[in-house]
Amino acid sequence: LATGFVKGKGNLSDGLSRLLTEVSQGYFQPNVGGETIPVAQGELSDLAGDEPLFKNLFTWFIQSGGVYKLAFGPKAFIVVSDPVVVRHLLKENYDNYDKGVLAEILEPIMGKGLIPADLETWKPRRRAIVPAFHKAYLAAMISMFADCTQRSIDKMTALTESGQEASIDMEQEFLNIGLDIIGLGVFNYDFGSISTESPVIKAVYGVLKEAEHRSTFYIPYWNLPGAAVLVPRQRRFRADLAVINDCLDGLIAQAKRTRQADDAEALQQRDYSKVTDPSLLRFLVDMRGADPTDKQLRDDLMTMLIAGHETTAAVLTWTLFALVQHPAALEKALAEVDTVVGDARPALEHIQQLPYIAAILAESLRLYPQPPILIRRALGDDVLPAPLNGDQNGYPIGKGADLFISVWNVHRSPHLWRDPDSFRPERFSETNKNEGFEGRWAGYRPSEQRSSLYPNEVSSDFAFLPFGGGARKCVGDQFAFTEATVALAMLLRRFHFSLAGRPEDVGMATGATIHTANGLKMRIRRRHAPADPSLPASEAPKLQQQPVAV
Ligand code: HEM
């Protein structure tokens, strides 16, 4: 690997390689400890090739096991693909780890917002923010989820006027829905991105693109003296950031100015029917007014804007991509939506009765985890437990070790899942105790034995962790699942979707999330509601009296 790096194979030129070698001295930590960890045989040029990083990490996982090391010169990072080791890192010994490289990449964008924050900053902010995602808040959000989806439906209805077929990039549509929802839900700001394009929207997409560029570009050249001024994309990035920061500062100032005792009282009671502005910002200002500095509040808002927008849009994109290629699953989904929701606006009671939609979203998150890799750095020495498959001994690692938790690998591990690469939502109703692992891994529990509708890291003992796990688990998981369920149910009810090209044409690219390389180009036409009397019986979706069991 070191040789490949210095020689600059593949699409790295010699000159660039030399530059990268020098600059990388400030990036990954020195190769600390972990001498007993298997070293993957690869080339750094593989990492810079056409394939997304996580695909190469998978190949090495199959060759080298659940814990392996990629070393280049004096630097290294450890790749973890095993649920027992992941459980150790995220839950059992979480306070020995911070976000390392990720915090360095994100600092200029999110400062010390909740995702990149060091543990000391993170603790009080987490305590302040988690209560904001109360069940009553979600209930207050659900009609807004439907309103924002309806904007897209109106646009698509206009496109398919008089019943003709139309073409649309559904990935962009999901991004628009996601942006409008996160703007309204987090700071009561209507981006209106489904119908307009404003400088703020352009700036959000610009900053997202840069966050993505930084998380896939392995060397932080933007830290070099003068890069912010000399490199055009860095100048653009600074300008975009200033636009969003101004917007957020304005919203914070406004929320403070318009603070009302009545609203604060109603929020205290979680009575959202009496609150004029149910956004998270309102909650944080009214309930936690004295706690944070404005900069901290802005960092947290920016974090949630970025964390909650692209992720949910990516889930919807890959869900639709998978569904149109699996007619049996699509038919079951349609039957469930038609029976439970029909033409109504989805409400919280409906969500609980859509177990097949829940399983579809979970299966999409299993195959396309957002983000595919979680990043950690050890704050002190530690011993990683032995992975389920491989060495029987644990691995001592040193303070400063950089770790990549490959959720992609865990979710597609042939040691944990039957047919790991196939899209099969029904798998979440199966049990896997995997007796061979002698009690070290509890396996996963089927739907009827789970407390929540959606499978998660608890019911799978860290084999399925779409929202991470342990202390730093996603705070927006229920928000995201509910949003995705509402959007999917409403769109499936109203339109037929089919791919405009071949599945391979969609392509895959990665940044903070996995997205398509070329957009999700689809053909749409209006779907006849099952009650439509003009519809020939054979074409009518079959109605079932009960929600479809998973
Ligand atoms: C953390 C995934 C939606 C806010 C995380 C983490 C994951 C994740 C995997 C853990 C990161 C780590 O351990 O390094 C997702 C997915 C989403 C989603 C797949 C959509 C399907 C949201 C939404 C919000 C949000 C809607 C906010 C409105 C956050 C925050 C954290 C986080 C603030 C940091 C928590 C902490 O460190 O305490 N998310 N997320 N996410 N997510 Fe999400």
Coordinates of C-alpha atoms and ligand atoms in Angstrom, one line a residue:
L1 CA 0.0 0.0 0.0
A2 CA 2.8 2.4 1.0
T3 CA 4.5 1.7 -2.4
G4 CA 1.4 2.3 -4.4
F5 CA 0.9 5.6 -2.5
V6 CA 4.4 6.9 -3.2
K7 CA 4.6 5.7 -6.7
G8 CA 1.2 7.1 -7.5
K9 CA -0.5 4.4 -9.5
G10 CA -3.9 4.6 -11.2
N11 CA -5.3 8.0 -11.5
L12 CA -2.9 9.6 -9.1
S13 CA 0.0 11.4 -10.8
D14 CA 3.5 11.3 -9.4
G15 CA 3.5 15.0 -8.5
L16 CA 0.1 14.8 -6.8
S17 CA 1.2 11.7 -4.9
R18 CA 4.2 13.5 -3.5
L19 CA 2.1 16.4 -2.5
L20 CA -0.4 14.1 -0.8
T21 CA 2.3 12.2 1.0
E22 CA 3.6 15.4 2.5
V23 CA 0.3 16.9 3.4
S24 CA -1.1 13.7 4.8
Q25 CA 1.4 14.0 7.7
G26 CA -1.2 16.2 9.3
Y27 CA -4.2 14.0 8.7
F28 CA -4.4 10.4 10.0
Q29 CA -2.7 9.9 13.3
P30 CA 0.6 7.9 13.4
N31 CA 0.3 4.1 13.2
V32 CA -0.4 3.6 16.9
G33 CA -0.6 0.1 18.4
G34 CA -2.6 -2.5 16.6
E35 CA 0.5 -4.5 15.7
T36 CA -1.4 -7.8 15.9
I37 CA -4.2 -6.6 13.5
P38 CA -4.1 -8.2 10.1
V39 CA -2.9 -5.7 7.4
A40 CA -5.0 -5.5 4.2
Q41 CA -3.1 -5.9 1.0
G42 CA -4.1 -3.1 -1.2
E43 CA -2.9 0.0 -2.9
L44 CA -3.7 3.6 -2.0
S45 CA -4.4 4.1 -5.6
D46 CA -7.4 1.7 -5.1
L47 CA -8.8 4.3 -2.7
A48 CA -8.5 7.0 -5.3
G49 CA -9.9 4.9 -8.2
D50 CA -13.4 4.9 -9.7
E51 CA -15.1 2.7 -7.1
P52 CA -16.5 4.3 -4.0
L53 CA -14.2 3.8 -1.0
F54 CA -16.6 1.5 0.9
K55 CA -16.6 -1.0 -2.0
N56 CA -12.8 -1.4 -1.7
L57 CA -13.2 -1.7 2.1
F58 CA -15.6 -4.6 1.5
T59 CA -13.2 -6.5 -0.7
W60 CA -10.5 -6.3 2.0
F61 CA -13.0 -7.2 4.7
I62 CA -13.7 -10.5 2.9
Q63 CA -10.0 -11.1 2.5
S64 CA -8.7 -9.9 5.9
G65 CA -11.6 -10.2 8.4
G66 CA -13.7 -8.1 10.7
V67 CA -10.8 -6.0 11.9
Y68 CA -8.0 -5.0 9.6
K69 CA -5.6 -2.2 9.1
L70 CA -4.7 -0.1 6.1
A71 CA -1.3 1.3 6.5
F72 CA 0.5 3.8 4.4
G73 CA 4.0 4.7 5.5
P74 CA 3.9 5.8 9.1
K75 CA 0.1 6.4 9.0
A76 CA -2.7 3.9 9.3
F77 CA -6.4 3.4 9.9
I78 CA -8.3 0.4 11.2
V79 CA -11.4 -0.8 9.4
V80 CA -14.1 -2.5 11.6
S81 CA -16.8 -4.7 10.0
D82 CA -17.9 -6.8 12.9
P83 CA -21.0 -6.2 15.2
V84 CA -19.2 -7.2 18.5
V85 CA -16.4 -4.7 17.8
V86 CA -18.8 -2.1 16.7
R87 CA -20.9 -2.6 19.9
H88 CA -17.7 -2.1 21.9
L89 CA -16.8 1.2 20.0
L90 CA -20.2 2.8 20.0
K91 CA -21.7 1.6 23.2
E92 CA -19.5 -0.2 25.8
N93 CA -16.5 2.0 25.5
Y94 CA -17.9 5.0 23.6
D95 CA -16.3 7.6 25.8
N96 CA -12.9 6.5 24.7
Y97 CA -13.6 7.8 21.2
D98 CA -14.2 11.1 19.4
K99 CA -14.9 11.8 15.8
G100 CA -11.2 12.4 14.8
V101 CA -10.8 12.9 11.1
L102 CA -14.5 13.7 10.6
A103 CA -14.4 16.5 13.2
E104 CA -11.4 17.9 11.3
I105 CA -13.2 17.8 8.0
L106 CA -16.4 19.2 9.3
E107 CA -15.1 21.9 11.7
P108 CA -15.2 24.7 9.2
I109 CA -18.9 23.9 8.3
M110 CA -20.4 22.7 11.6
G111 CA -18.0 24.0 14.1
K112 CA -18.7 22.0 17.3
G113 CA -22.2 21.0 16.3
L114 CA -23.5 17.8 17.7
I115 CA -22.1 15.4 15.1
P116 CA -18.4 16.4 15.1
A117 CA -18.4 17.7 18.7
D118 CA -15.7 16.6 21.2
L119 CA -17.1 14.7 24.2
E120 CA -17.0 17.7 26.5
T121 CA -18.9 20.0 24.2
W122 CA -21.2 17.1 23.1
K123 CA -22.6 16.1 26.5
P124 CA -24.6 19.1 27.5
R125 CA -25.7 19.8 24.0
R126 CA -27.0 16.2 23.6
R127 CA -28.9 16.7 26.9
A128 CA -30.5 19.9 25.5
I129 CA -31.4 18.6 22.1
V130 CA -32.7 15.1 22.7
P131 CA -35.9 16.2 24.6
A132 CA -36.7 18.4 21.6
F133 CA -37.4 15.3 19.6
H134 CA -40.3 14.4 21.9
K135 CA -43.2 12.2 20.5
A136 CA -45.5 15.3 20.7
Y137 CA -43.1 17.2 18.4
L138 CA -43.2 14.3 15.9
A139 CA -47.0 14.3 16.0
A140 CA -46.9 18.1 15.3
M141 CA -44.5 17.6 12.4
I142 CA -46.4 14.9 10.5
S143 CA -48.9 17.1 8.7
M144 CA -45.9 19.3 7.6
F145 CA -44.3 16.2 6.1
A146 CA -47.4 15.6 4.2
D147 CA -47.7 19.3 3.1
C148 CA -44.1 19.2 1.7
T149 CA -44.7 15.9 -0.1
Q150 CA -47.9 17.3 -1.5
R151 CA -45.9 20.1 -3.2
S152 CA -44.0 17.5 -5.1
I153 CA -47.2 15.6 -5.9
D154 CA -48.7 18.8 -7.3
K155 CA -45.7 19.4 -9.5
M156 CA -45.8 15.7 -10.7
T157 CA -49.5 15.9 -11.2
A158 CA -49.0 19.0 -13.5
L159 CA -46.3 17.1 -15.4
T160 CA -48.6 14.2 -16.1
E161 CA -51.6 16.3 -17.1
S162 CA -54.2 14.4 -19.1
G163 CA -52.7 11.1 -18.2
Q164 CA -49.5 11.3 -20.2
E165 CA -46.2 9.9 -19.0
A166 CA -43.5 12.3 -17.8
S167 CA -39.8 12.1 -16.9
I168 CA -38.4 13.3 -13.6
D169 CA -35.2 13.0 -11.6
M170 CA -36.6 11.5 -8.3
E171 CA -33.3 11.9 -6.5
Q172 CA -33.6 15.7 -6.9
E173 CA -37.2 15.6 -6.0
F174 CA -36.5 13.8 -2.7
L175 CA -33.7 16.3 -2.0
N176 CA -36.2 19.1 -2.5
I177 CA -38.8 17.5 -0.2
G178 CA -36.1 16.7 2.4
L179 CA -34.8 20.3 2.3
D180 CA -38.2 21.9 2.8
I181 CA -39.0 19.5 5.6
I182 CA -35.8 20.0 7.5
G183 CA -36.0 23.8 7.1
L184 CA -39.5 23.9 8.5
G185 CA -38.9 21.2 11.2
V186 CA -35.6 22.5 12.5
F187 CA -35.9 26.3 12.2
N188 CA -39.3 27.1 10.8
Y189 CA -37.8 28.4 7.6
D190 CA -39.5 27.6 4.3
F191 CA -36.9 27.0 1.6
G192 CA -39.7 26.4 -0.9
S193 CA -37.2 24.4 -2.9
I194 CA -39.7 22.3 -4.7
S195 CA -40.9 25.3 -6.7
T196 CA -38.2 28.0 -6.5
E197 CA -34.4 28.4 -6.3
S198 CA -33.1 31.0 -3.9
P199 CA -29.5 32.0 -3.0
V200 CA -29.9 30.2 0.3
I201 CA -30.9 27.0 -1.4
K202 CA -27.9 27.3 -3.8
A203 CA -25.7 27.9 -0.8
V204 CA -27.0 24.8 1.0
Y205 CA -26.3 22.6 -2.0
G206 CA -22.9 24.3 -2.4
V207 CA -21.9 23.6 1.2
L208 CA -23.2 20.0 1.0
K209 CA -21.1 19.4 -2.1
E210 CA -18.1 20.7 -0.3
A211 CA -18.8 18.6 2.8
E212 CA -18.9 15.7 0.5
H213 CA -15.8 16.6 -1.4
R214 CA -13.9 16.9 1.9
S215 CA -15.1 13.6 3.2
T216 CA -14.1 11.7 0.1
F217 CA -10.8 13.6 -0.6
Y218 CA -8.4 12.0 1.8
I219 CA -6.0 14.9 2.1
P220 CA -7.1 18.3 3.7
Y221 CA -5.4 20.6 1.1
W222 CA -7.9 23.3 2.2
N223 CA -5.9 23.7 5.4
L224 CA -2.9 24.8 3.4
P225 CA -2.0 28.5 3.8
G226 CA -3.9 30.6 1.2
A227 CA -6.1 27.7 -0.1
A228 CA -9.2 29.5 1.0
V229 CA -8.4 32.4 -1.2
L230 CA -6.5 30.8 -4.0
V231 CA -8.6 27.8 -4.8
P232 CA -11.8 28.8 -6.6
R233 CA -14.0 26.1 -5.0
Q234 CA -12.8 27.1 -1.6
R235 CA -13.6 30.7 -2.3
R236 CA -17.1 29.7 -3.4
F237 CA -17.5 27.5 -0.3
R238 CA -16.7 30.4 2.0
A239 CA -19.2 32.6 0.2
D240 CA -21.9 29.9 0.5
L241 CA -21.1 29.3 4.1
A242 CA -21.5 33.1 4.8
V243 CA -25.0 33.1 3.1
I244 CA -26.2 30.2 5.3
N245 CA -24.7 31.5 8.5
D246 CA -26.3 34.9 7.9
C247 CA -29.6 33.2 7.4
L248 CA -29.3 31.0 10.5
D249 CA -28.1 34.0 12.6
G250 CA -31.1 35.9 11.4
L251 CA -33.4 33.1 12.4
I252 CA -31.8 32.7 15.8
A253 CA -32.2 36.5 16.5
Q254 CA -35.8 36.4 15.3
A255 CA -36.6 33.4 17.5
K256 CA -35.1 35.2 20.5
R257 CA -37.0 38.4 19.7
T258 CA -40.3 36.7 19.3
R259 CA -40.1 34.5 22.4
Q260 CA -43.5 34.5 24.0
A261 CA -44.3 33.3 27.5
D262 CA -47.4 31.5 26.2
D263 CA -45.5 29.5 23.7
A264 CA -42.8 28.6 26.3
E265 CA -45.5 27.4 28.7
A266 CA -47.2 25.3 26.0
L267 CA -43.8 23.8 25.0
Q268 CA -43.2 23.0 28.7
Q269 CA -46.5 21.0 28.6
R270 CA -45.6 19.6 25.2
D271 CA -48.9 20.9 24.0
Y272 CA -48.1 21.6 20.4
S273 CA -51.7 22.5 19.5
K274 CA -51.1 25.8 21.3
V275 CA -47.6 26.5 19.9
T276 CA -47.4 28.9 16.9
D277 CA -43.9 27.7 15.9
P278 CA -43.2 24.1 16.7
S279 CA -39.7 24.1 15.3
L280 CA -36.7 22.7 17.2
L281 CA -35.1 26.2 17.2
R282 CA -38.1 27.5 19.1
F283 CA -37.8 24.7 21.6
L284 CA -34.1 25.3 22.0
V285 CA -34.5 29.0 22.5
D286 CA -37.5 28.9 24.7
M287 CA -36.6 25.9 26.9
R288 CA -32.8 26.3 26.9
G289 CA -32.5 30.0 26.4
A290 CA -29.6 30.6 28.7
D291 CA -27.5 27.6 27.9
P292 CA -25.7 27.9 24.5
T293 CA -23.9 30.7 22.8
D294 CA -25.4 31.8 19.5
K295 CA -22.4 30.2 17.7
Q296 CA -23.1 26.8 19.4
L297 CA -26.8 27.1 18.5
R298 CA -25.9 27.9 14.9
D299 CA -23.5 25.0 14.7
D300 CA -26.1 22.6 16.0
L301 CA -28.7 24.0 13.5
M302 CA -26.3 23.7 10.7
T303 CA -25.5 20.1 11.8
M304 CA -29.1 19.1 11.8
L305 CA -29.7 20.8 8.4
I306 CA -27.0 18.8 6.8
A307 CA -27.5 15.6 8.8
G308 CA -31.2 15.5 8.3
H309 CA -31.6 16.5 4.7
E310 CA -29.4 14.4 2.4
T311 CA -29.7 11.3 4.5
T312 CA -33.5 11.0 4.3
A313 CA -33.5 11.9 0.7
A314 CA -30.9 9.2 0.0
V315 CA -33.0 6.6 1.8
L316 CA -36.0 7.5 -0.3
T317 CA -34.0 7.5 -3.5
W318 CA -32.6 4.0 -3.0
T319 CA -35.9 2.7 -1.7
L320 CA -37.7 3.7 -4.9
F321 CA -34.8 2.4 -7.0
A322 CA -35.1 -1.0 -5.2
L323 CA -38.9 -1.1 -5.3
V324 CA -39.3 -0.6 -9.0
Q325 CA -37.0 -3.6 -9.6
H326 CA -38.9 -5.8 -7.1
P327 CA -42.5 -6.0 -8.4
A328 CA -43.6 -8.4 -5.6
A329 CA -42.4 -6.1 -2.9
L330 CA -43.9 -3.1 -4.7
E331 CA -47.3 -4.9 -4.9
K332 CA -47.3 -5.7 -1.2
A333 CA -46.4 -2.1 -0.4
L334 CA -49.2 -0.7 -2.6
A335 CA -51.7 -3.1 -1.0
E336 CA -50.7 -1.9 2.4
V337 CA -50.8 1.8 1.5
D338 CA -54.1 1.5 -0.3
T339 CA -55.7 -0.3 2.7
V340 CA -54.3 1.7 5.5
V341 CA -53.9 5.2 4.2
G342 CA -55.8 5.4 0.9
D343 CA -56.2 9.0 -0.2
A344 CA -56.0 10.3 3.3
R345 CA -53.1 12.4 4.6
P346 CA -50.9 10.1 6.6
A347 CA -51.3 10.6 10.3
L348 CA -49.4 9.1 13.3
E349 CA -51.9 6.2 13.7
H350 CA -51.3 5.2 10.1
I351 CA -47.6 4.9 10.5
Q352 CA -47.9 2.2 13.1
Q353 CA -50.0 0.2 10.7
L354 CA -47.5 0.2 7.9
P355 CA -45.1 -2.6 8.9
Y356 CA -44.3 -3.5 5.4
I357 CA -43.3 0.0 4.5
A358 CA -41.2 0.1 7.6
A359 CA -39.5 -3.2 6.5
I360 CA -38.9 -1.7 3.0
L361 CA -37.2 1.4 4.4
A362 CA -35.1 -0.7 6.8
E363 CA -34.0 -3.0 4.0
S364 CA -33.1 0.0 1.9
L365 CA -31.0 1.4 4.8
R366 CA -29.4 -2.1 5.2
L367 CA -28.3 -2.1 1.6
Y368 CA -27.5 1.6 1.3
P369 CA -26.5 2.8 4.8
Q370 CA -26.3 6.6 5.2
P371 CA -23.5 7.3 5.8
P372 CA -21.8 4.0 4.8
I373 CA -18.8 4.7 7.2
L374 CA -18.6 6.0 10.7
I375 CA -15.4 7.5 11.9
R376 CA -13.7 7.4 15.3
R377 CA -10.4 8.2 17.0
A378 CA -9.2 6.6 20.2
L379 CA -8.7 9.1 23.1
G380 CA -6.7 6.5 25.1
D381 CA -5.3 3.0 24.8
D382 CA -7.9 0.2 24.4
V383 CA -8.3 -3.4 23.5
L384 CA -10.7 -4.2 20.7
P385 CA -12.7 -7.5 21.3
A386 CA -12.0 -10.4 18.9
P387 CA -14.4 -10.2 15.9
L388 CA -16.9 -13.1 15.5
N389 CA -15.0 -14.5 12.5
G390 CA -11.3 -14.5 12.7
D391 CA -8.7 -14.2 15.5
Q392 CA -9.7 -15.4 18.9
N393 CA -7.8 -12.7 20.6
G394 CA -8.6 -9.1 21.0
Y395 CA -6.4 -6.3 19.5
P396 CA -4.6 -3.8 21.6
I397 CA -4.7 -0.3 20.0
G398 CA -3.0 2.9 21.1
K399 CA -4.3 6.4 21.9
G400 CA -4.8 8.3 18.6
A401 CA -5.7 5.2 16.5
D402 CA -8.1 6.1 13.7
L403 CA -11.0 3.8 13.1
F404 CA -13.5 3.5 10.2
I405 CA -16.6 1.5 11.2
S406 CA -17.9 0.2 7.9
V407 CA -21.6 0.0 8.3
W408 CA -21.8 -1.1 4.7
N409 CA -19.7 -4.2 5.5
V410 CA -21.7 -5.1 8.6
H411 CA -25.0 -4.7 6.7
R412 CA -23.8 -6.9 3.9
S413 CA -21.7 -9.3 5.9
P414 CA -22.1 -12.9 4.6
H415 CA -21.4 -14.0 8.2
L416 CA -24.6 -12.3 9.5
W417 CA -27.1 -12.2 6.7
R418 CA -28.7 -14.7 4.4
D419 CA -28.5 -13.4 0.7
P420 CA -26.8 -10.3 2.0
D421 CA -26.9 -8.5 -1.4
S422 CA -30.6 -9.2 -2.2
F423 CA -33.4 -6.8 -1.4
R424 CA -35.8 -8.8 0.7
P425 CA -37.8 -6.8 3.3
E426 CA -39.2 -10.0 4.7
R427 CA -35.9 -10.8 6.3
F428 CA -36.8 -8.5 9.2
S429 CA -39.5 -11.0 10.2
E430 CA -36.9 -13.8 10.5
T431 CA -34.8 -14.8 13.5
N432 CA -31.1 -15.3 13.4
K433 CA -29.5 -16.4 16.6
N434 CA -26.4 -17.7 14.9
E435 CA -25.7 -20.3 17.5
G436 CA -22.2 -20.7 16.2
F437 CA -21.2 -17.5 17.9
E438 CA -21.5 -19.0 21.4
G439 CA -23.5 -16.2 23.0
R440 CA -21.1 -13.5 21.9
W441 CA -23.6 -12.1 19.5
A442 CA -27.4 -12.2 20.3
G443 CA -28.6 -12.3 16.7
Y444 CA -31.6 -10.4 15.5
R445 CA -35.2 -10.5 16.7
P446 CA -38.2 -10.7 14.3
S447 CA -40.8 -8.0 14.1
E448 CA -43.2 -9.5 16.7
Q449 CA -40.5 -9.6 19.3
R450 CA -39.4 -6.1 18.8
S451 CA -40.6 -3.1 20.8
S452 CA -40.4 -0.8 17.9
L453 CA -41.9 -1.1 14.4
Y454 CA -38.5 -0.4 12.9
P455 CA -35.6 -2.9 13.4
N456 CA -32.5 -1.3 14.9
E457 CA -29.2 -1.9 16.5
V458 CA -30.8 -3.2 19.7
S459 CA -33.0 -5.8 18.0
S460 CA -30.1 -7.0 15.9
D461 CA -27.2 -6.7 18.4
F462 CA -25.4 -4.2 16.2
A463 CA -25.8 -6.2 12.9
F464 CA -28.2 -3.5 11.7
L465 CA -27.3 0.0 12.7
P466 CA -28.7 2.5 10.2
F467 CA -28.7 5.3 12.8
G468 CA -25.5 4.3 14.6
G469 CA -25.9 3.2 18.2
G470 CA -24.9 3.8 21.8
A471 CA -24.5 7.3 23.2
R472 CA -24.0 9.1 19.9
K473 CA -26.9 7.4 18.1
C474 CA -28.8 9.7 15.7
V475 CA -31.2 12.0 17.4
G476 CA -33.4 12.2 14.3
D477 CA -34.2 8.6 13.7
Q478 CA -37.9 8.7 14.4
F479 CA -38.2 12.0 12.6
A480 CA -36.5 10.5 9.5
F481 CA -38.4 7.2 9.5
T482 CA -41.7 9.0 9.9
E483 CA -40.8 11.5 7.2
A484 CA -39.8 8.8 4.8
T485 CA -42.9 6.7 5.5
V486 CA -45.2 9.7 4.8
A487 CA -43.4 10.7 1.6
L488 CA -43.2 7.1 0.3
A489 CA -46.8 6.2 1.1
M490 CA -48.2 9.4 -0.5
L491 CA -46.1 9.1 -3.7
L492 CA -46.7 5.3 -4.2
R493 CA -50.4 5.9 -3.8
R494 CA -50.5 8.5 -6.6
F495 CA -48.0 7.5 -9.2
H496 CA -46.6 4.5 -11.1
F497 CA -42.8 4.7 -11.3
S498 CA -40.4 3.0 -13.7
L499 CA -36.7 3.5 -14.4
A500 CA -36.1 5.7 -17.5
G501 CA -32.9 3.7 -18.3
R502 CA -31.1 0.6 -17.1
P503 CA -30.4 0.1 -13.4
E504 CA -26.7 0.3 -14.1
D505 CA -27.2 3.8 -15.6
V506 CA -28.1 5.1 -12.2
G507 CA -24.6 4.6 -10.9
M508 CA -23.4 5.1 -7.4
A509 CA -21.2 7.8 -5.8
T510 CA -20.4 8.5 -2.3
G511 CA -19.8 11.4 0.0
A512 CA -21.3 11.8 3.4
T513 CA -24.2 9.7 2.0
I514 CA -24.5 7.3 -0.9
H515 CA -26.1 8.9 -3.9
T516 CA -26.6 8.1 -7.5
A517 CA -23.9 9.1 -10.0
N518 CA -26.4 10.2 -12.7
G519 CA -29.7 11.0 -10.8
L520 CA -32.7 8.7 -10.4
K521 CA -34.3 9.3 -13.8
M522 CA -37.8 7.9 -13.8
R523 CA -40.8 7.8 -15.9
I524 CA -44.0 8.5 -14.0
R525 CA -47.7 8.3 -14.8
R526 CA -50.6 8.8 -12.6
R527 CA -51.8 5.7 -10.7
H528 CA -55.5 5.0 -10.8
A529 CA -56.9 4.7 -7.3
P530 CA -58.2 1.2 -6.8
A531 CA -61.8 2.6 -6.4
D532 CA -61.7 4.1 -9.9
P533 CA -64.6 2.4 -11.7
S534 CA -63.0 3.1 -15.1
L535 CA -60.1 0.8 -14.3
P536 CA -60.3 -2.8 -15.7
A537 CA -60.5 -5.3 -12.8
S538 CA -57.2 -7.0 -13.8
E539 CA -55.3 -3.7 -13.4
A540 CA -56.8 -2.7 -10.1
P541 CA -54.4 -3.2 -7.2
K542 CA -55.6 -5.9 -5.0
L543 CA -57.0 -4.6 -1.8
Q544 CA -56.4 -6.4 1.5
Q545 CA -58.5 -6.0 4.5
Q546 CA -55.6 -6.1 6.9
P547 CA -52.2 -4.4 6.8
V548 CA -49.7 -6.7 5.2
A549 CA -47.7 -8.6 7.9
V550 CA -43.9 -8.5 7.6
Ligands
HEM1 C1 -26.1 11.0 14.1 C2 -27.9 8.5 10.4 C3 -31.5 11.7 9.9 C4 -29.5 14.4 13.3 C5 -26.3 10.1 13.2 C6 -25.5 8.9 13.0 C7 -26.0 8.2 12.0 C8 -27.1 8.9 11.4 C9 -25.5 6.8 11.5 C10 -24.4 8.4 14.0 C11 -23.1 9.1 13.5 C12 -21.9 8.5 14.3 O1 -22.0 7.7 15.2 O2 -20.8 8.9 14.0 C13 -29.0 9.2 9.9 C14 -29.9 8.7 8.9 C15 -30.9 9.6 8.8 C16 -30.7 10.6 9.7 C17 -29.7 7.4 8.1 C18 -32.1 9.5 7.8 C19 -32.6 8.5 7.3 C20 -31.3 12.7 10.8 C21 -32.2 13.8 11.1 C22 -31.6 14.6 12.0 C23 -30.4 13.9 12.4 C24 -33.6 14.0 10.4 C25 -32.1 15.8 12.6 C26 -33.2 16.4 12.4 C27 -28.4 13.8 13.8 C28 -27.5 14.3 14.8 C29 -26.5 13.3 15.1 C30 -26.8 12.2 14.1 C31 -27.6 15.6 15.5 C32 -25.4 13.4 16.1 C33 -25.8 12.7 17.4 C34 -24.7 12.8 18.4 O3 -23.5 12.7 18.1 O4 -25.1 12.8 19.6 N1 -27.3 10.1 12.2 N2 -29.6 10.3 10.4 N3 -30.2 12.8 11.6 N4 -27.9 12.5 13.4 FE1 -28.8 11.4 12.0

